[in-house]
mmCIF file of C-alpha atoms in Angstrom:
data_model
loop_
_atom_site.group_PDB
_atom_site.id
_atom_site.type_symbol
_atom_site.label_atom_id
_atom_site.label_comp_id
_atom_site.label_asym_id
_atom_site.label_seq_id
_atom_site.Cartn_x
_atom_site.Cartn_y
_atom_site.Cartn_z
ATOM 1 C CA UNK O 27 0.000 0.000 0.000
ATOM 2 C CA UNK O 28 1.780 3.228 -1.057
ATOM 3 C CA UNK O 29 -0.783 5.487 0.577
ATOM 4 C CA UNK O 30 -3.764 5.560 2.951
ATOM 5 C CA UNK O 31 -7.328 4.777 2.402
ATOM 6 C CA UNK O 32 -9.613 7.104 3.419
ATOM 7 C CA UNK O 33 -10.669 6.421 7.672
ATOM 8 C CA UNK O 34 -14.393 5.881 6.577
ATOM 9 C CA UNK O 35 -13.406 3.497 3.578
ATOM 10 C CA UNK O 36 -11.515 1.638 5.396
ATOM 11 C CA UNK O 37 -13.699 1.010 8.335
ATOM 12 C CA UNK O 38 -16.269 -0.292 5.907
ATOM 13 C CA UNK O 39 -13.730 -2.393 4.849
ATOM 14 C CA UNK O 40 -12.621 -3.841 7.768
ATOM 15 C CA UNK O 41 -16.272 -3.839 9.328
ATOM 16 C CA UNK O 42 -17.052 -6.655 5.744
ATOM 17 C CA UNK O 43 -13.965 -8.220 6.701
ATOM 18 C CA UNK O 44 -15.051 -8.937 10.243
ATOM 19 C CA UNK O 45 -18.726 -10.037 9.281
ATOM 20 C CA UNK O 46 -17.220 -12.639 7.405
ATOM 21 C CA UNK O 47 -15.285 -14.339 10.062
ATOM 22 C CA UNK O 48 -15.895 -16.332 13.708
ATOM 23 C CA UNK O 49 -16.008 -13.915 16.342
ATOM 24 C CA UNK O 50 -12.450 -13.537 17.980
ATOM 25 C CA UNK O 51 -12.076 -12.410 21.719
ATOM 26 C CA UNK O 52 -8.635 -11.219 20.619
ATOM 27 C CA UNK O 53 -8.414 -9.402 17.195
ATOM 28 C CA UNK O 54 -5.082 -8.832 15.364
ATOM 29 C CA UNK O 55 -3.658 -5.177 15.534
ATOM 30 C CA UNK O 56 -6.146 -2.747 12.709
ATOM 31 C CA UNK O 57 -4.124 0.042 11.272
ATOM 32 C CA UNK O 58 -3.464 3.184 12.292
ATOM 33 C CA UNK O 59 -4.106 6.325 10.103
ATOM 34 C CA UNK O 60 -1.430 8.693 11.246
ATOM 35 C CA UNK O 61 -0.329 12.246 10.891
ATOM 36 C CA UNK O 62 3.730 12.135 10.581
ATOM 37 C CA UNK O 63 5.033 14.403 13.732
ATOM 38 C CA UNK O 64 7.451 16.537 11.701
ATOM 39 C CA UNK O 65 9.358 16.933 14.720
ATOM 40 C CA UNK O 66 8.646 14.601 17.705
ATOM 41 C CA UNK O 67 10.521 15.395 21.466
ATOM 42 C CA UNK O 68 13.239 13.164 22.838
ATOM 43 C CA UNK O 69 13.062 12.094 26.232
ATOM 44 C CA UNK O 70 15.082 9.958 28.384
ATOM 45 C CA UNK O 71 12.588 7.016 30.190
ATOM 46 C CA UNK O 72 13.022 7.874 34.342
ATOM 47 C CA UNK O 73 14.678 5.947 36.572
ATOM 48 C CA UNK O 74 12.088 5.199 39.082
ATOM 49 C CA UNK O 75 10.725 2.391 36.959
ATOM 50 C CA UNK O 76 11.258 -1.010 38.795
ATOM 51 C CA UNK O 77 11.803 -4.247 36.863
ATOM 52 C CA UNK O 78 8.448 -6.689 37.907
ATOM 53 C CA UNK O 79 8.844 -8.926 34.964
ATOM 54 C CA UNK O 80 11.051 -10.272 32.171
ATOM 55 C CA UNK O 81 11.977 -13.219 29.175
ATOM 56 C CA UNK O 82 15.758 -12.784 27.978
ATOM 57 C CA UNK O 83 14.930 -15.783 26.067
ATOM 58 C CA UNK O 84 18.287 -17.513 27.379
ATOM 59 C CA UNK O 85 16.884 -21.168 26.582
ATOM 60 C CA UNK O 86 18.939 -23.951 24.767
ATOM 61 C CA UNK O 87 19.200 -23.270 20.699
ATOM 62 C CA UNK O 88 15.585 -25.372 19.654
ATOM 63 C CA UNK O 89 14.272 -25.340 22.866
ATOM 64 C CA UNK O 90 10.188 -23.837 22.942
ATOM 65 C CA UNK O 91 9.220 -20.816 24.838
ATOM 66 C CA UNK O 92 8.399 -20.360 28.705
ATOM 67 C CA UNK O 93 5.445 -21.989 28.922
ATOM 68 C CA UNK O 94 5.201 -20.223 32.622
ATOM 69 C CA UNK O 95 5.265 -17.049 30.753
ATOM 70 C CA UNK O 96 3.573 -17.391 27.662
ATOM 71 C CA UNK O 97 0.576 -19.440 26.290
ATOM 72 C CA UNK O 98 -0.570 -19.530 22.417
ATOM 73 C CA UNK O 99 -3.407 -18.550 20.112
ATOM 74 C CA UNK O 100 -3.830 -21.346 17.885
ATOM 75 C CA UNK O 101 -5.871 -21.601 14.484
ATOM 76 C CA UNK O 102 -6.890 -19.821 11.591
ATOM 77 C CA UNK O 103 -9.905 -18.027 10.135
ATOM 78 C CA UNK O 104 -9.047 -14.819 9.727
ATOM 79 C CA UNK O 105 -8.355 -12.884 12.747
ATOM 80 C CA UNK O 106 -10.918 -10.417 12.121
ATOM 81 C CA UNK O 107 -8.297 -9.371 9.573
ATOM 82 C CA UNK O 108 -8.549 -11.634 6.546
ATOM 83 C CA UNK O 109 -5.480 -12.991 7.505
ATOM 84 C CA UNK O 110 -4.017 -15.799 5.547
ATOM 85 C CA UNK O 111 -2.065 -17.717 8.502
ATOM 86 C CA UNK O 112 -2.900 -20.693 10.763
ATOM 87 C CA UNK O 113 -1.069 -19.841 14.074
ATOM 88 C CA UNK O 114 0.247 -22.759 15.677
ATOM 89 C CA UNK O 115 2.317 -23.725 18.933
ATOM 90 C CA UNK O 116 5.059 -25.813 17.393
ATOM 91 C CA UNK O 117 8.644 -24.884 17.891
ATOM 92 C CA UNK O 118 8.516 -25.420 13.718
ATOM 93 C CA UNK O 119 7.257 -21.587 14.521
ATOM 94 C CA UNK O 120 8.038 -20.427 17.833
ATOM 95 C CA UNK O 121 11.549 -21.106 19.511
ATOM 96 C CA UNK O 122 15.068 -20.142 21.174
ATOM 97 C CA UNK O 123 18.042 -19.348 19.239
ATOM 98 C CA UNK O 124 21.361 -17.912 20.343
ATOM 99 C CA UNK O 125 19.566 -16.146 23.124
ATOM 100 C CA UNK O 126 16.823 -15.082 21.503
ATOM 101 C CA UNK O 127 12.775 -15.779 20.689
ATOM 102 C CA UNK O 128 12.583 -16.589 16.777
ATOM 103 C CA UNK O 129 8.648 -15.979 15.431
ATOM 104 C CA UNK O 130 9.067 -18.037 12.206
ATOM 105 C CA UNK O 131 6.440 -17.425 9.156
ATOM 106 C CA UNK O 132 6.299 -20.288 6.976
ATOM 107 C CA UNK O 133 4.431 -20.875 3.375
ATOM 108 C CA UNK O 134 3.880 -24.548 3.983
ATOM 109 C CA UNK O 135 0.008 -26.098 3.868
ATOM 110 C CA UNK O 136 -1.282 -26.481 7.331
ATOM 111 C CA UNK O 137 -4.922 -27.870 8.016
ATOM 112 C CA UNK O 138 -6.692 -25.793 5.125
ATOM 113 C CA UNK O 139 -4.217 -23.144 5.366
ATOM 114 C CA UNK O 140 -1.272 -21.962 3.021
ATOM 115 C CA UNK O 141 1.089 -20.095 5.954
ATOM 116 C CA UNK O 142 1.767 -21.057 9.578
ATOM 117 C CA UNK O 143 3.237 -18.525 11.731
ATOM 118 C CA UNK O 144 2.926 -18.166 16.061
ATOM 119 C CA UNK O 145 0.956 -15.664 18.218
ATOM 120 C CA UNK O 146 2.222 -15.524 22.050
ATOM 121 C CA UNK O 147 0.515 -14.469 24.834
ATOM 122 C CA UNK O 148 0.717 -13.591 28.454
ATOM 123 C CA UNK O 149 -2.532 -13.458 29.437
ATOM 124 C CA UNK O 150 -2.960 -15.301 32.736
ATOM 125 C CA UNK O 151 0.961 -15.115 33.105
ATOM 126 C CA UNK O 152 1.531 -11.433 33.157
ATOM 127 C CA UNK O 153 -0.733 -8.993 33.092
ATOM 128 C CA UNK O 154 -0.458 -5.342 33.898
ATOM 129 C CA UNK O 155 -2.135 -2.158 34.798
ATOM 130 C CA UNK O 156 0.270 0.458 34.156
ATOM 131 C CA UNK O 157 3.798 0.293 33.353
ATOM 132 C CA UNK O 158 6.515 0.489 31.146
ATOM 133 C CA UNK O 159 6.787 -2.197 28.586
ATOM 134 C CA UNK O 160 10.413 -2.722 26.945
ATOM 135 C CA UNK O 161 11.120 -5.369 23.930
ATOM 136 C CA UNK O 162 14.154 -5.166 21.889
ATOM 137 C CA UNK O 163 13.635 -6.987 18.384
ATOM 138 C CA UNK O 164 14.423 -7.169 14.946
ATOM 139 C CA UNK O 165 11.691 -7.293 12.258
ATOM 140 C CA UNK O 166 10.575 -9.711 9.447
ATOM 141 C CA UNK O 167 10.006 -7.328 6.283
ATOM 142 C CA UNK O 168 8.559 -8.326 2.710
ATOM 143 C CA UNK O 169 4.434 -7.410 0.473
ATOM 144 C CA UNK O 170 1.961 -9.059 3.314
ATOM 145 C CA UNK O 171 4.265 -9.456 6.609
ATOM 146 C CA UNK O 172 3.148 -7.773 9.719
ATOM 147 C CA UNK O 173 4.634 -8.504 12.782
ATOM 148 C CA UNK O 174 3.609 -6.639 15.552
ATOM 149 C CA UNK O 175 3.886 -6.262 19.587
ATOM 150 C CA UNK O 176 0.699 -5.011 21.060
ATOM 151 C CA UNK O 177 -1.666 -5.612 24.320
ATOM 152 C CA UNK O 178 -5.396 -6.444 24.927
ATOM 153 C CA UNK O 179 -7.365 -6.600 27.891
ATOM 154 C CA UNK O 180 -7.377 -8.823 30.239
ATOM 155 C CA UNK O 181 -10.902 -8.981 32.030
ATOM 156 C CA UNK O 182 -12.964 -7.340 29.131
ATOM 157 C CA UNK O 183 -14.864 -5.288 31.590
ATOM 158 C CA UNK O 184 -16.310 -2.343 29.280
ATOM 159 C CA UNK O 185 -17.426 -5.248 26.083
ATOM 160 C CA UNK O 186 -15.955 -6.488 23.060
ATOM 161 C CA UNK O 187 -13.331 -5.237 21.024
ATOM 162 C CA UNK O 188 -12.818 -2.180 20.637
ATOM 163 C CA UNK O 189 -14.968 -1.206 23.869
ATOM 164 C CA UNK O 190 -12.593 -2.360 26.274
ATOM 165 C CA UNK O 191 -9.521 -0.676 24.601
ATOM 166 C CA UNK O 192 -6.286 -2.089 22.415
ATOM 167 C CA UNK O 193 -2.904 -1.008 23.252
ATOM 168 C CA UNK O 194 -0.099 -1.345 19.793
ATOM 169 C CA UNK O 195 3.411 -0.887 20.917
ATOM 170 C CA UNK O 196 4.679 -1.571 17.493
ATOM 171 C CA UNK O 197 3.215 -2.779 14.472
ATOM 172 C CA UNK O 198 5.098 -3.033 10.777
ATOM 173 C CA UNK O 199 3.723 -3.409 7.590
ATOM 174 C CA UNK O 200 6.499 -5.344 5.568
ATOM 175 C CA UNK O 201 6.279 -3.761 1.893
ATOM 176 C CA UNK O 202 7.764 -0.321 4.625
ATOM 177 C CA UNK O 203 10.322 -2.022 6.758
ATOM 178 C CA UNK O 204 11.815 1.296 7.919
ATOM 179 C CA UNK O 205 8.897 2.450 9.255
ATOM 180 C CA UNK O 206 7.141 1.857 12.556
ATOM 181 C CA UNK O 207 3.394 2.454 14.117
ATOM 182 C CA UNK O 208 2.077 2.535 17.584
ATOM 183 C CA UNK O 209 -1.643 3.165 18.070
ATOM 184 C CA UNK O 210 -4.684 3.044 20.482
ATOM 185 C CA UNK O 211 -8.143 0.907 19.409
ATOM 186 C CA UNK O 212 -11.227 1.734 21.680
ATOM 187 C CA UNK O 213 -14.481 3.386 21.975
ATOM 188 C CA UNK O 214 -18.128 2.105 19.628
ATOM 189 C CA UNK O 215 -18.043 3.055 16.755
ATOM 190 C CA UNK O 216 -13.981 2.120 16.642
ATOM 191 C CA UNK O 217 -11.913 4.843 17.267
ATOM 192 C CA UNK O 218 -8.435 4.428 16.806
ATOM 193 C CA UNK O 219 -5.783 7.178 17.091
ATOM 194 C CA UNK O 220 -2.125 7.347 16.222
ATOM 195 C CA UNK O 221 1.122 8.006 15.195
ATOM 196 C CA UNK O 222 4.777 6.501 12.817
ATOM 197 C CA UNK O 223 8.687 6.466 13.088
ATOM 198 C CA UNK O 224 10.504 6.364 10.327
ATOM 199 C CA UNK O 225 14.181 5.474 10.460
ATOM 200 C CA UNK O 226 16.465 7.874 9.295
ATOM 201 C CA UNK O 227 18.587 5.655 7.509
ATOM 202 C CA UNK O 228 18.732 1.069 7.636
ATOM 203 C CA UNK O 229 15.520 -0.535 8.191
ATOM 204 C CA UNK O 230 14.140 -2.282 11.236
ATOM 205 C CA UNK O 231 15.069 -6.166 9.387
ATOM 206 C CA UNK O 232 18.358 -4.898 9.372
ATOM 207 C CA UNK O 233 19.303 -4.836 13.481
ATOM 208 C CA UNK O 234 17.902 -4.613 16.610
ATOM 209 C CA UNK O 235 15.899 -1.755 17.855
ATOM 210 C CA UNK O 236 14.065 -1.470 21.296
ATOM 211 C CA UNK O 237 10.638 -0.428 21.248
ATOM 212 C CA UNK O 238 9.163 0.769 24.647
ATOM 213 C CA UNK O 239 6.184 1.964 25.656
ATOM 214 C CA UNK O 240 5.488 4.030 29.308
ATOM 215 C CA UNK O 241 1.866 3.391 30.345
ATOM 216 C CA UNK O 242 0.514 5.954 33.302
ATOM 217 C CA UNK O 243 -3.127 6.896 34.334
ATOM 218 C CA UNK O 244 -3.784 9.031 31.784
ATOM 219 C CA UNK O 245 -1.109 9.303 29.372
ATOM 220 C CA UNK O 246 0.300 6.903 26.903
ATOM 221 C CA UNK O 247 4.344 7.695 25.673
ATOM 222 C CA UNK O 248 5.351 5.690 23.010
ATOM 223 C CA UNK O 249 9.787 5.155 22.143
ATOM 224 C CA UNK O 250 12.113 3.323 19.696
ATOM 225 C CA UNK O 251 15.610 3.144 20.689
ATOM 226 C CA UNK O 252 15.170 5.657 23.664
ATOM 227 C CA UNK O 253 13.429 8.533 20.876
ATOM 228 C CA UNK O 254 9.929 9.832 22.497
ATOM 229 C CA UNK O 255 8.370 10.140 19.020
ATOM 230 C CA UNK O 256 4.783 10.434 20.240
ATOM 231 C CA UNK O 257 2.053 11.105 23.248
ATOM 232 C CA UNK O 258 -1.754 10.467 24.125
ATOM 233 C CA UNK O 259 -3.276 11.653 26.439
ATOM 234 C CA UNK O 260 -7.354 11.938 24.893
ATOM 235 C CA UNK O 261 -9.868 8.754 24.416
ATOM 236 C CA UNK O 262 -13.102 7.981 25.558
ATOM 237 C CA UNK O 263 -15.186 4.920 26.407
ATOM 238 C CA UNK O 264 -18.249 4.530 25.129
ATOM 239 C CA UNK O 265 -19.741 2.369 28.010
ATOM 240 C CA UNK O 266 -21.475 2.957 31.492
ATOM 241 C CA UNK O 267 -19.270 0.814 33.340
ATOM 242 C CA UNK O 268 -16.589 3.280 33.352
ATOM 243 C CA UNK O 269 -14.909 6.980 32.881
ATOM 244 C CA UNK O 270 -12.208 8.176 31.797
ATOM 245 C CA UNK O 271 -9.189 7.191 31.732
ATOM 246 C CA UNK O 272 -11.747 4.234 30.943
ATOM 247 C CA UNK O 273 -11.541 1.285 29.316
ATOM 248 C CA UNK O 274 -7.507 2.186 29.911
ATOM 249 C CA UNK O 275 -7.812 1.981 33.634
ATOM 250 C CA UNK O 276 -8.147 -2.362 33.912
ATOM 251 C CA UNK O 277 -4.979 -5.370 33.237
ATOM 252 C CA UNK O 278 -3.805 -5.584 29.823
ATOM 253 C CA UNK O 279 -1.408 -8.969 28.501
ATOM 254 C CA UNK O 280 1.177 -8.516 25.956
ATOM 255 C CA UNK O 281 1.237 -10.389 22.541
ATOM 256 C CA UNK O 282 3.577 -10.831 20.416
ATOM 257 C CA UNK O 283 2.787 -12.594 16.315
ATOM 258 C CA UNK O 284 3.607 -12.541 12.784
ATOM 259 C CA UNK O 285 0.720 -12.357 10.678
ATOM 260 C CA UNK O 286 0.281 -13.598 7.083
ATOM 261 C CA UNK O 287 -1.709 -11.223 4.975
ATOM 262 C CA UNK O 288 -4.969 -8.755 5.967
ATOM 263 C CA UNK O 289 -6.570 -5.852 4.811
ATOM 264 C CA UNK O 290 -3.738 -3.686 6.077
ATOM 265 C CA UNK O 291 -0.576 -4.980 4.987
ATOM 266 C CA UNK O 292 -2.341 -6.697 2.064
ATOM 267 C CA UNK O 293 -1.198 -10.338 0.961
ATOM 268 C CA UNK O 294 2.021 -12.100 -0.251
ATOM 269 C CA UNK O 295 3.010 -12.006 -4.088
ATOM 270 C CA UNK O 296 5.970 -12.971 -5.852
ATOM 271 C CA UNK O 297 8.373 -10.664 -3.887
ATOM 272 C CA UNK O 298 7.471 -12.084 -0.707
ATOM 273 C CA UNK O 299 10.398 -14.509 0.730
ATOM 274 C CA UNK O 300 9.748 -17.231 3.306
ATOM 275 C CA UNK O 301 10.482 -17.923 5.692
ATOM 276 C CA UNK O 302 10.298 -14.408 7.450
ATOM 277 C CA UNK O 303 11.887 -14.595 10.734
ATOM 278 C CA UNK O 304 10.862 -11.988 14.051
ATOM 279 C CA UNK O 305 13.313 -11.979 16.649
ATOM 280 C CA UNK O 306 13.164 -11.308 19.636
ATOM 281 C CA UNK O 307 16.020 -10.461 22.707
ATOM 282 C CA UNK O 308 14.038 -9.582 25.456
ATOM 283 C CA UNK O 309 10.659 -8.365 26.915
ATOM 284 C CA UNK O 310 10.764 -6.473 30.183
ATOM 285 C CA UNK O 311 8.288 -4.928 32.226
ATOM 286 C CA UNK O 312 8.576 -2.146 35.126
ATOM 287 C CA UNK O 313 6.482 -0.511 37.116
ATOM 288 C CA UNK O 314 6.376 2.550 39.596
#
């Protein structure tokens, strides 16, 4: 996609899109519509944020993921994205190597489906209300990839998605590997407000870069590689149950996937390589 579609196109779009498929409690990342901050403000994260929970990902070379930490989302249909992937919990697409988590996106057929790929989750395991959120990784790229490091919520307390909120510390689209989104879902009708990086030079397939996110009562600051490149600090819930800083005032869990295909990164075509490969060094999370 060179450009963007239009915010009302696309949510008829997407709202076809989701008609089509099984209901899912946990929807993949929708994009983000952003206005480019021409010139964002650094800041330096303080130091009063305390370590409460971590994965260096220091298994043996093939071993699978903490299963202490992190449970999967299994199967296909969709996503509520038209994705093309069946997510699976095989170390074929989810495992360590030399200290790090490897998300693997294959083209292989898979029970009806023409990609596998892996979804992890740490709902149950680690779940947060406020904090800082910390993952350094390096980025599958390519027409149709879109990895992506996000939250949802835990209890559900203000309805179904987007009511009780969405939470995207970084999603790519992989035909613009140098450029980065981070972007808040919540509110009936969807409301979803945002902004990008873009890397002044490389791409994020090329290396490692650390994308953090600092989480407070009512404000939302969003980093990659230390660079405060946006702020939020407006959104409303649409239900009874709450006020603001509703539905961003209850546990979120952290996922991190690879998806195949959707109606935002569009689908694979001859360019596309596989296997695309998302790795991952660490995930840390502090708190106040």
């Amino acid at each position: 996609m060179k450009g963007y579609l239009p915010a009302v196109v696309l949510a008829a779009f997407l709202a076809l899109i989701m008609a089509d498929c099984e209901p899912d409690p946990t929807p993949t990342p929708t994009p983000v519509l952003p206005t480019p901050t021409s010139a964002p403000p650094t800041a330096t994260p303080t130091a009063d944020w305390k370590l409460v929970w971590a994965d260096e990902f220091d298994g043996p070379d093939g071993s699978p993921v903490d299963t202490a930490k992190w449970s999967f989302n299994t199967g296909a249909g969709g996503w509520g994205n038209g994705e093309w992937q069946y997510y699976t919990d095989r170390t074929d697409n989810a495992y360590i190597q030399d200290g790090a988590l490897v998300i693997k996106a294959r083209r292989e057929d898979f029970k009806r489906s023409r990609y596998t790929s892996a979804r992890l989750v740490t709902r149950g395991k680690g779940d947060w209300l406020y904090g800082r959120f910390e993952v350094r990784a390096k980025l599958p790229y390519g027409q149709g990839i879109w990895p992506a490091i996000w939250m949802l919520p835990t209890d559900v307390e203000y309805g179904r998605w987007p009511a009780s909120g969405e939470i995207d510390i970084m999603e790519l689209v992989g035909h613009q590997p140098a450029r980065v989104h981070g972007t808040l879902h919540y509110g009936n009708p969807h409301t979803f407000e945002g902004d990008r990086y873009d890397l002044a030079e490389g791409t994020f397939t090329g290396d490692y870069h650390v994308f953090a996110l600092e989480w407070e009562p009512a404000e939302f600051r969003w980093y990659v590689d230390g660079y405060h490149y946006q702020t939020q600090t407006t959104w409303f819930t649409s239900s009874t149950k709450g006020t603001y800083p509703a539905p961003f005032d209850r546990r979120f869990h952290m996922i991190l996937n690879v998806a195949v295909g959707g109606a935002w990164p569009g689908f694979p075509d001859e360019t596309t390589t596989f296997p695309q490969y998302m790795y991952v060094d660490y995930v840390r999370v502090y708190q106040k």
